[in-house]
PDB file of C-alpha atoms in Angstrom:
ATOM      1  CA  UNK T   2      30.727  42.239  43.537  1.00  0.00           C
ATOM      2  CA  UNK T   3      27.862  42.963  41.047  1.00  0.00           C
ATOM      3  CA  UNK T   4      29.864  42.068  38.442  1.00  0.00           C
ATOM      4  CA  UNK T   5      31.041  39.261  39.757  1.00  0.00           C
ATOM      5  CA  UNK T   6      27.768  38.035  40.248  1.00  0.00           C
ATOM      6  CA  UNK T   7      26.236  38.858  36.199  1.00  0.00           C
ATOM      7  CA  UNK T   8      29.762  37.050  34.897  1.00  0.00           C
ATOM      8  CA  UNK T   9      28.663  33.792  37.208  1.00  0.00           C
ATOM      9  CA  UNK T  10      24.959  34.306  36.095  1.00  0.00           C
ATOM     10  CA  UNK T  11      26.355  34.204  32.592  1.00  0.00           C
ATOM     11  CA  UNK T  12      28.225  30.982  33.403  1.00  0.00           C
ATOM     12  CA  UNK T  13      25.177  29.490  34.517  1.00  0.00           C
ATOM     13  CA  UNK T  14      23.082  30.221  31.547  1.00  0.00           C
ATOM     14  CA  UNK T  15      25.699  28.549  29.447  1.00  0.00           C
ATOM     15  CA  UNK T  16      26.055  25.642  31.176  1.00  0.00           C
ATOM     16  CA  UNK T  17      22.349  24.850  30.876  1.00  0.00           C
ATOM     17  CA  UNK T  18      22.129  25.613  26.890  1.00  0.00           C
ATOM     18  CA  UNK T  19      25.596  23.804  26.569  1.00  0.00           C
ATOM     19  CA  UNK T  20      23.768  20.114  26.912  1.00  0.00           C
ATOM     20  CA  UNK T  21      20.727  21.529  24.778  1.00  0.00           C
ATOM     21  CA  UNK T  22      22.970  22.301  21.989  1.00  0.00           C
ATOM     22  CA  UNK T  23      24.868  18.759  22.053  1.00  0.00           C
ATOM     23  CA  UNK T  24      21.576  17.378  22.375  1.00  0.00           C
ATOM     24  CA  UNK T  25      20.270  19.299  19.069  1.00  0.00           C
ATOM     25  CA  UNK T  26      23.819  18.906  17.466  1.00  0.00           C
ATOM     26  CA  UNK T  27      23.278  15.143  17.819  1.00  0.00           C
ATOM     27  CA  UNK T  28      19.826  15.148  16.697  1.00  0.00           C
ATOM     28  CA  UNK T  29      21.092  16.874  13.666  1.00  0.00           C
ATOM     29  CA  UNK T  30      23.763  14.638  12.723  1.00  0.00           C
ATOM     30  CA  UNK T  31      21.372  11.791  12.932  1.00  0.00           C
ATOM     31  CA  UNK T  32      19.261  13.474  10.302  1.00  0.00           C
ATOM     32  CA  UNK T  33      21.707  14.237   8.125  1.00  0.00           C
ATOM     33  CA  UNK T  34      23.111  10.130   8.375  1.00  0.00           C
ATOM     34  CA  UNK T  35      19.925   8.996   7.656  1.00  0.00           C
ATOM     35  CA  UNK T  36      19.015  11.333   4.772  1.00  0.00           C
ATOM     36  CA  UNK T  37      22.809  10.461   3.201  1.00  0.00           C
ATOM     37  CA  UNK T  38      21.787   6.592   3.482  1.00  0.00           C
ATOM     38  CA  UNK T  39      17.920   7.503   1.863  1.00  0.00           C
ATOM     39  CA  UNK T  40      20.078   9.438  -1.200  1.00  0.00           C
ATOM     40  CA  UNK T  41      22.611   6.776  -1.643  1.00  0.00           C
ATOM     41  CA  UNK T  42      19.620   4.317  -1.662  1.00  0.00           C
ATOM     42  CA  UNK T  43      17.807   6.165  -4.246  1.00  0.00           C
ATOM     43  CA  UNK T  44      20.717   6.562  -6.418  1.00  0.00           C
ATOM     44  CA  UNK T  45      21.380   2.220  -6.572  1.00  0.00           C
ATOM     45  CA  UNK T  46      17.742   2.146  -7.424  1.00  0.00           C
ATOM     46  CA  UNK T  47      18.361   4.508 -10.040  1.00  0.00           C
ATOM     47  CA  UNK T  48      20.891   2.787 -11.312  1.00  0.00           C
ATOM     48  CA  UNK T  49      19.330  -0.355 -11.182  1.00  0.00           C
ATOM     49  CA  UNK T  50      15.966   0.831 -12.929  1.00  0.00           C
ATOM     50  CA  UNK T  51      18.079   2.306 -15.918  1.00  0.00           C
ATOM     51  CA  UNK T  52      19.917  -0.935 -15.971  1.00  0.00           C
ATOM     52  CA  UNK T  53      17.017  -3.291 -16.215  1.00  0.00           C
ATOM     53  CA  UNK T  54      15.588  -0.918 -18.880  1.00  0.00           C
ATOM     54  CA  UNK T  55      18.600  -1.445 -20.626  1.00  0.00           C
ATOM     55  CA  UNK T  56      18.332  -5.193 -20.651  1.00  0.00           C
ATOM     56  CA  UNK T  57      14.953  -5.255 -21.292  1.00  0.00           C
ATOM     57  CA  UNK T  58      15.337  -3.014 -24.919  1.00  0.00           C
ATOM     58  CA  UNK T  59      18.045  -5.569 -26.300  1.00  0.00           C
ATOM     59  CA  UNK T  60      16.295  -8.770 -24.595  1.00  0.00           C
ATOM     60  CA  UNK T  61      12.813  -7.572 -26.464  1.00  0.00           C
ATOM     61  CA  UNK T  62      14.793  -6.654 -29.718  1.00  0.00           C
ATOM     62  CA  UNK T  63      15.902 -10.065 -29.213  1.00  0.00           C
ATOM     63  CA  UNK T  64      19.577  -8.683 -29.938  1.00  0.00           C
ATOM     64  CA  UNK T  65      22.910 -11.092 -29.796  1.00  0.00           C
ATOM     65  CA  UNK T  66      24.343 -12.615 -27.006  1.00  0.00           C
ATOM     66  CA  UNK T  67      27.340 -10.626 -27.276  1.00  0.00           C
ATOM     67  CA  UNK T  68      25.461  -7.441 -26.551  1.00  0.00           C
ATOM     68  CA  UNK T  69      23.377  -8.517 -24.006  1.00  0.00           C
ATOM     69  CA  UNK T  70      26.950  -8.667 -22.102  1.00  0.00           C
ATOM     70  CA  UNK T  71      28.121  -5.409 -22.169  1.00  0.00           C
ATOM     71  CA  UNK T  72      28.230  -5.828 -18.402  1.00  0.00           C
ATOM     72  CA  UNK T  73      30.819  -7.429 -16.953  1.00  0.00           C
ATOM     73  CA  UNK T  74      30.291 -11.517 -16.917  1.00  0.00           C
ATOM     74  CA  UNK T  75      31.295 -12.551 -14.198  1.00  0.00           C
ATOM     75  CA  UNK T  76      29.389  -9.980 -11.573  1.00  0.00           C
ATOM     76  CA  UNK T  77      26.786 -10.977  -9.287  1.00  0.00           C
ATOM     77  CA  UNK T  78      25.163  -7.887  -9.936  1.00  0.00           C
ATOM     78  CA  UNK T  79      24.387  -8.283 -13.744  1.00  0.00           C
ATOM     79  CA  UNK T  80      23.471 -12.040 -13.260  1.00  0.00           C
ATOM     80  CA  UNK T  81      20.486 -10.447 -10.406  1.00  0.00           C
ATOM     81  CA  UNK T  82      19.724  -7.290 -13.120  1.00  0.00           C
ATOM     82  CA  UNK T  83      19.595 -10.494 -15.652  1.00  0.00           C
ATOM     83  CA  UNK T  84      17.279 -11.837 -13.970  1.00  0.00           C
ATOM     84  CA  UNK T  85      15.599  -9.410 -13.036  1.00  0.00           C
ATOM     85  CA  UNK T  86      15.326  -7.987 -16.561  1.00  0.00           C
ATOM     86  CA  UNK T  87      13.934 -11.785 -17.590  1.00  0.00           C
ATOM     87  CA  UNK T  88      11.451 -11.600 -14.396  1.00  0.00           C
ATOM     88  CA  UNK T  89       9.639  -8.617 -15.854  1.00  0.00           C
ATOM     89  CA  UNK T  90       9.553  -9.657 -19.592  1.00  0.00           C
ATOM     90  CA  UNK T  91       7.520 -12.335 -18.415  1.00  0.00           C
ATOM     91  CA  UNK T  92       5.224 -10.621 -16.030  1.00  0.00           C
ATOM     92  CA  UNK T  93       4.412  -8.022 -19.083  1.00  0.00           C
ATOM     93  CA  UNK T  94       3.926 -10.880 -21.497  1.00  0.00           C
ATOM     94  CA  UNK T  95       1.776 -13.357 -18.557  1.00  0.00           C
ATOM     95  CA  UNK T  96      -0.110  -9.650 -18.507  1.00  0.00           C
ATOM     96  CA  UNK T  97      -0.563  -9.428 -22.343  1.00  0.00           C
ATOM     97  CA  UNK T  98      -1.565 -13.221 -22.535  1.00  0.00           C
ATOM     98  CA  UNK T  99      -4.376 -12.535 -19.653  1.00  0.00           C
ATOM     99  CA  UNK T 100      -5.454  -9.190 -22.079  1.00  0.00           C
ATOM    100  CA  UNK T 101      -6.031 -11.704 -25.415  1.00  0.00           C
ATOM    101  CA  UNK T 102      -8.386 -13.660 -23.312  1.00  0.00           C
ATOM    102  CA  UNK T 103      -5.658 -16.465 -21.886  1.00  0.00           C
ATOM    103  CA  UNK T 104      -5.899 -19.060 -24.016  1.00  0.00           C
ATOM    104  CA  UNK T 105      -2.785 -20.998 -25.895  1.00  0.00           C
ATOM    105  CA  UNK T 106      -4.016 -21.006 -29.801  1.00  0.00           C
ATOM    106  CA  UNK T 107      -1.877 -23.760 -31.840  1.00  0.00           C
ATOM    107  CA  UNK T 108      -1.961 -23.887 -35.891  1.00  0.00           C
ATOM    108  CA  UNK T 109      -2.729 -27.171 -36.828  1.00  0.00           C
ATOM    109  CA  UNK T 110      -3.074 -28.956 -40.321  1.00  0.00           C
ATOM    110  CA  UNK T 111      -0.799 -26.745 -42.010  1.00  0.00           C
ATOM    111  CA  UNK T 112      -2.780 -23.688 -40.412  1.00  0.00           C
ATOM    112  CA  UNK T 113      -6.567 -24.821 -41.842  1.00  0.00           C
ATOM    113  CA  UNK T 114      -7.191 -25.430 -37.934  1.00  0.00           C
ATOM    114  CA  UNK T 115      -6.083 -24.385 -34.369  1.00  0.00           C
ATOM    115  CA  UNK T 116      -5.835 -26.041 -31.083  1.00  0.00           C
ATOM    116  CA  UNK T 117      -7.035 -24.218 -28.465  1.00  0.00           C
ATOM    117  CA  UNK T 118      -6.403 -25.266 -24.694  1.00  0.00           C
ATOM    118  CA  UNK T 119      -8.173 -23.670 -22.010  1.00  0.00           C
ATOM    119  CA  UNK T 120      -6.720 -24.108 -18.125  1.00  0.00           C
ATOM    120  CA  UNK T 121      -8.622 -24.219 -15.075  1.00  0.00           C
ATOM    121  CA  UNK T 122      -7.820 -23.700 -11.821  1.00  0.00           C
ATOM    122  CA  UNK T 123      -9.582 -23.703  -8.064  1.00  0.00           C
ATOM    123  CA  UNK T 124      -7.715 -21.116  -5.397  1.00  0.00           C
ATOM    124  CA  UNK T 125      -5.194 -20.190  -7.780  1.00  0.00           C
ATOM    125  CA  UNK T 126      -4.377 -24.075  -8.307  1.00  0.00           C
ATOM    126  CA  UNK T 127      -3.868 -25.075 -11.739  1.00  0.00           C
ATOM    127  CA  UNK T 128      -5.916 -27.737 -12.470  1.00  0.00           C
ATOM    128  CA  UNK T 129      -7.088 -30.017 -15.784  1.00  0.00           C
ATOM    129  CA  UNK T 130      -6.341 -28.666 -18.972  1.00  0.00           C
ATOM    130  CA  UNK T 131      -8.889 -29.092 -21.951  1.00  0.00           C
ATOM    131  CA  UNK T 132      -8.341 -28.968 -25.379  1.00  0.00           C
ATOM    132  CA  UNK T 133     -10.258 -27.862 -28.511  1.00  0.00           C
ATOM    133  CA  UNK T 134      -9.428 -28.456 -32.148  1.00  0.00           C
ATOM    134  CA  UNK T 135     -11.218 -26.247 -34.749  1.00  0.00           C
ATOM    135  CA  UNK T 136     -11.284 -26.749 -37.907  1.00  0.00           C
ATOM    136  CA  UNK T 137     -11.144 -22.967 -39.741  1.00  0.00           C
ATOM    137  CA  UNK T 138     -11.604 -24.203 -43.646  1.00  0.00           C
ATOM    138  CA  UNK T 139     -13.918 -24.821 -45.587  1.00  0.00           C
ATOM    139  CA  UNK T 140     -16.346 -23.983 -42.779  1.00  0.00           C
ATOM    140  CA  UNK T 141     -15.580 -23.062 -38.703  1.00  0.00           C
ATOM    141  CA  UNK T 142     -16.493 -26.335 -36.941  1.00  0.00           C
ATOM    142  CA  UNK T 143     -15.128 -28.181 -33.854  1.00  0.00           C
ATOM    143  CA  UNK T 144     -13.343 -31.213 -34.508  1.00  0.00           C
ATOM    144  CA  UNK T 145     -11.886 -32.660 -31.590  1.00  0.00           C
ATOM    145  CA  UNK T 146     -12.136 -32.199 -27.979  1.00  0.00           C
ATOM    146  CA  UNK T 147     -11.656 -33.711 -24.696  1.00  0.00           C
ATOM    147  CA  UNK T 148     -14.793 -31.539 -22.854  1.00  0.00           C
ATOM    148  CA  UNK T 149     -16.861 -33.536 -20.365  1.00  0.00           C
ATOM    149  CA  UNK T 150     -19.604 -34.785 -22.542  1.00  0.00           C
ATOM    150  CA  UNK T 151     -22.323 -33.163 -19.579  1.00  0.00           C
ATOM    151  CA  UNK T 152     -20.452 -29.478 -20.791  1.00  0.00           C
ATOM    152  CA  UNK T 153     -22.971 -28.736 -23.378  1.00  0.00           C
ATOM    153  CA  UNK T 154     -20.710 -27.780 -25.871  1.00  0.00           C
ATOM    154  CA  UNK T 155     -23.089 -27.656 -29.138  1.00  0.00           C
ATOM    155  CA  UNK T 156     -25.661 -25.771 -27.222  1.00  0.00           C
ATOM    156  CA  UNK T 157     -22.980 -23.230 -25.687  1.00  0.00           C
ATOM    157  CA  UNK T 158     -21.119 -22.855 -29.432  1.00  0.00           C
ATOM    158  CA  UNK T 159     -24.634 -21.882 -31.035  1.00  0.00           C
ATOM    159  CA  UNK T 160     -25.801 -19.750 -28.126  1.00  0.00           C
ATOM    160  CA  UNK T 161     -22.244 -17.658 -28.009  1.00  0.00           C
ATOM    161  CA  UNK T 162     -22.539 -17.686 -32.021  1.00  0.00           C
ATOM    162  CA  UNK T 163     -18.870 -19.177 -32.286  1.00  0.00           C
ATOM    163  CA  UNK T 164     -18.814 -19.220 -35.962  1.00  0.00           C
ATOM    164  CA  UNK T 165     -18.613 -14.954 -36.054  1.00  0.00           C
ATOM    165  CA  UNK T 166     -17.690 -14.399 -32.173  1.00  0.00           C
ATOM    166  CA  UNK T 167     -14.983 -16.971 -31.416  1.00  0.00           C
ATOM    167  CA  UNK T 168     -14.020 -15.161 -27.893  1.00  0.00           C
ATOM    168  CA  UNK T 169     -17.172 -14.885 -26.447  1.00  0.00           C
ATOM    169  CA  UNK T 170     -17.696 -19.359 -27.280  1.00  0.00           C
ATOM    170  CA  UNK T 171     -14.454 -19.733 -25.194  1.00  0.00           C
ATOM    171  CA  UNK T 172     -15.145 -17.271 -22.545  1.00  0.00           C
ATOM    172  CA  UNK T 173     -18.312 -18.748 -21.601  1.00  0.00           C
ATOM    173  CA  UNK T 174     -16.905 -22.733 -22.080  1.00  0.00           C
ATOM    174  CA  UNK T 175     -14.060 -21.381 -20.016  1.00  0.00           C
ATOM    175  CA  UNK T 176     -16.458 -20.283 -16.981  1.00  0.00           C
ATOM    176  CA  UNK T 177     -18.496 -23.721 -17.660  1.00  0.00           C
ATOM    177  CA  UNK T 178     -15.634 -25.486 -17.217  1.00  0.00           C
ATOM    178  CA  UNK T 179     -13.844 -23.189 -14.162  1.00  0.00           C
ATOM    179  CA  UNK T 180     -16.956 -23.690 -12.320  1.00  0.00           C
ATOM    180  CA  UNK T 181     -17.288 -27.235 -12.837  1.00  0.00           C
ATOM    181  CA  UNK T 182     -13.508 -28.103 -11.789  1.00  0.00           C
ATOM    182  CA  UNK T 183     -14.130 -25.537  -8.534  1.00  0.00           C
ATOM    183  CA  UNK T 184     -16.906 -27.337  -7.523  1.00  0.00           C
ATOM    184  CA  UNK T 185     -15.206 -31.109  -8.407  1.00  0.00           C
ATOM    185  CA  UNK T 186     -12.529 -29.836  -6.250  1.00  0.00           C
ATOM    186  CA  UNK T 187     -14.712 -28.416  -3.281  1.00  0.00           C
ATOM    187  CA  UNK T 188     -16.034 -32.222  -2.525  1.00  0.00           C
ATOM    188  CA  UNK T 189     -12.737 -33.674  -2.959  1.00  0.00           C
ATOM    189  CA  UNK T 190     -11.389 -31.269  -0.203  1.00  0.00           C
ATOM    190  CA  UNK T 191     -14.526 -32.199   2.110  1.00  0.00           C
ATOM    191  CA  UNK T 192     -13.640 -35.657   1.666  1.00  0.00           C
ATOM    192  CA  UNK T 193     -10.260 -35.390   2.820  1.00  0.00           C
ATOM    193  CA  UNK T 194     -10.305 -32.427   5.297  1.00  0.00           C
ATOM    194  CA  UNK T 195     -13.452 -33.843   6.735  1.00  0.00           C
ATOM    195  CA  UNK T 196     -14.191 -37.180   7.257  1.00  0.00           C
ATOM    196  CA  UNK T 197     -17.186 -37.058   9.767  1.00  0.00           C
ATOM    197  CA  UNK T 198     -19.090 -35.111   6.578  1.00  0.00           C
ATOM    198  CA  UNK T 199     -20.524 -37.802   4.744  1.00  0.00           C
ATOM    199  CA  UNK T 200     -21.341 -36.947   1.042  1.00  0.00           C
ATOM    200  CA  UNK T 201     -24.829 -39.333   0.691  1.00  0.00           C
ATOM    201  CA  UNK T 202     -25.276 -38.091  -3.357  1.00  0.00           C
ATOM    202  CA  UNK T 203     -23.533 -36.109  -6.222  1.00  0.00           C
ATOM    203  CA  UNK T 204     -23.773 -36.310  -9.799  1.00  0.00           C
ATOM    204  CA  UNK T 205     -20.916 -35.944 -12.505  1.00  0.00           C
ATOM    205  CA  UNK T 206     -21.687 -32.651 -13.084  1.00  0.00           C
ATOM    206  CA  UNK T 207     -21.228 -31.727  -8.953  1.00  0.00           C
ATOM    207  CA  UNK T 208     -24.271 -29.596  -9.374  1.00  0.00           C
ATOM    208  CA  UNK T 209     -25.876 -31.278  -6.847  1.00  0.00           C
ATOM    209  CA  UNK T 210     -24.266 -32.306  -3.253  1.00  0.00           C
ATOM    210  CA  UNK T 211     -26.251 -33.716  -0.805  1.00  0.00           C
ATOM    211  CA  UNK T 212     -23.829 -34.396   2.729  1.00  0.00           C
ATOM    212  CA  UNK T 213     -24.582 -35.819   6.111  1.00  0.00           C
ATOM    213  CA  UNK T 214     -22.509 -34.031   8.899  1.00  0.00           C
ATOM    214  CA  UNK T 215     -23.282 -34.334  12.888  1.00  0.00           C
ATOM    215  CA  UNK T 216     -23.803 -30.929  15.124  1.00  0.00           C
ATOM    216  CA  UNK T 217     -20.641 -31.013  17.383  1.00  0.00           C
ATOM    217  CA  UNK T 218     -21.751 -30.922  21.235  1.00  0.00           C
ATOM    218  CA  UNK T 219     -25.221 -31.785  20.448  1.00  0.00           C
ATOM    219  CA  UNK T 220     -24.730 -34.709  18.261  1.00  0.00           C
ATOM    220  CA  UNK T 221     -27.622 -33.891  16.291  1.00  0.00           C
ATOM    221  CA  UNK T 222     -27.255 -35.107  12.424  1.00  0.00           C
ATOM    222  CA  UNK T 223     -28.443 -32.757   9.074  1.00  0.00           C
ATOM    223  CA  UNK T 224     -28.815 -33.059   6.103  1.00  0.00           C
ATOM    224  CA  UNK T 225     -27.303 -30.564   4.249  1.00  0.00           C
ATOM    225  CA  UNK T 226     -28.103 -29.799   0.329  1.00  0.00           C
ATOM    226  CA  UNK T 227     -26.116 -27.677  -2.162  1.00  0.00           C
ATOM    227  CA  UNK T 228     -27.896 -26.674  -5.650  1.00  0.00           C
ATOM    228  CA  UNK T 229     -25.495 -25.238  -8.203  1.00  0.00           C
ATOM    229  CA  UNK T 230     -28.536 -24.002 -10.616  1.00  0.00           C
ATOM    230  CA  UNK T 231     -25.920 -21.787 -12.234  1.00  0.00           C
ATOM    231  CA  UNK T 232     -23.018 -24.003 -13.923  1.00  0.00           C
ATOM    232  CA  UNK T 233     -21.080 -20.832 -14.488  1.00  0.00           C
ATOM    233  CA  UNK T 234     -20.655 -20.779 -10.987  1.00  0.00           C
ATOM    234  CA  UNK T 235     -18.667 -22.635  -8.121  1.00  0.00           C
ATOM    235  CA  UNK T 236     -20.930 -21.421  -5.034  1.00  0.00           C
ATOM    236  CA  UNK T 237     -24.293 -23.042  -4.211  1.00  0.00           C
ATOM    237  CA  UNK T 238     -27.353 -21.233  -5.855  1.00  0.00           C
ATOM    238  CA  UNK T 239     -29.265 -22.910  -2.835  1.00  0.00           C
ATOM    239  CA  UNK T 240     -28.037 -24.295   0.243  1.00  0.00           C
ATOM    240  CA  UNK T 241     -30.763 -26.312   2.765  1.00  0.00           C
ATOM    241  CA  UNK T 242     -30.614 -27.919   6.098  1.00  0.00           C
ATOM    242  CA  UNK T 243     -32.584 -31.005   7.203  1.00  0.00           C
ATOM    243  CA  UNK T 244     -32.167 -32.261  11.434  1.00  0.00           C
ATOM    244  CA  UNK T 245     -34.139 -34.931  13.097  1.00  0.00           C
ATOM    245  CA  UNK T 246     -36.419 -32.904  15.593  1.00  0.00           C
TER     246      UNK T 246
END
């Protein structure tokens, strides 16, 4: 009878651990699928990485058409890693333009001058474009240009010493005129977002803002006045509130 009894003990015990093991035996297999799809993900990348790589040596070696198409022609794959390949080339070279200072340089009259344009842009908005042309012989003047004649361009070319320190002269016209189409395009948006904000003065510089708005609820009107005393900037130096009462 005793043993009896142990052998249906015994029984017991195993049919308790049975579901624990099919539960851990599942739990395992689950790990091991998901750690097979993490490999077989990291291998494609692989792949892919040493592909683009490849693309990008023969596009920057600038190599024949023929050998960029050592892949086959016709697969969607190498048209995406073509792509791909093309999408960083121009990243690195947007990233080396930004490095030089970001401006497009131009030889002109048979290389005694350069154009230089210089972009500006509100928000990450491209805005106006201005142009420069610089005369380089006999001596380092400016020649033609289409800056706002309230940019003081003289004054900013003899305080930034353009003649020996050329980068500095277009770093500083650059923020001049970055700041100046920022704050252009600041009242524009006011005036269409907002048309209960009255702009009552502005000059052509849009250092200067003066705007009528009315105190929702209360109905109240101010005055409210924006100073720009630095040019380099497009925020208010000074902002001030007028109200009746």
């Amino acid at each position: 009878v005793l043993s009896h009894l142990s052998l249906l003990e015994v029984q017991a015990r195993s049919r308790k651990t049975q579901p624990q093991q099919q539960s851990r035996a599942k739990e395992l297999k689950a790990k091991r699928e998901a750690l097979t799809i993490q490999r077989d993900q990291l291998k494609a990348r692989i792949e892919t990485h040493k592909s683009l790589q490849k693309l990008r040596a023969s596009m920057d070696k600038q190599c024949t058409h023929e050998e960029e198409e050592e892949m086959e022609e016709d697969s969607e794959n190498s048209q995406l890693l073509r792509l791909m390949a093309r999408h960083t080339q121009l990243k690195d070279l947007l990233h080396a333009h930004h490095i030089i200072g970001g401006y497009n340089v131009i030889k002109t009259r048979q290389g005694k001058g350069v154009c230089v344009s210089l972009a500006t842009a509100y928000e990450g908005v491209y805005l106006e474009t201005y142009n420069l042309e610089i005369e380089l012989k006999p001596t380092l003047r400016i020649s033609r240009h289409n800056i706002p004649p309230f940019i003081p361009l003289n004054s900013l070319a003899e305080k930034s010493n353009m003649k020996t320190d050329m980068r500095t002269f277009l770093d500083t016209l650059s923020q001049h005129l970055n700041a100046f189409v920022g704050r252009k395009q600041q009242l524009k948006l006011v005036k269409e977002l907002h048309k209960s904000v009255e702009v009552m003065e502005s000059n052509v510089l849009c250092s200067l803002l003066v705007m009528m708005f009315t105190v929702p609820r209360e109905k109240t009107a101010v005055l409210c006045t924006l100073d720009y005393t630095d040019h380099t900037k497009c925020l208010p130096t000074r902002v001030h509130f007028e109200c009746e009462g």
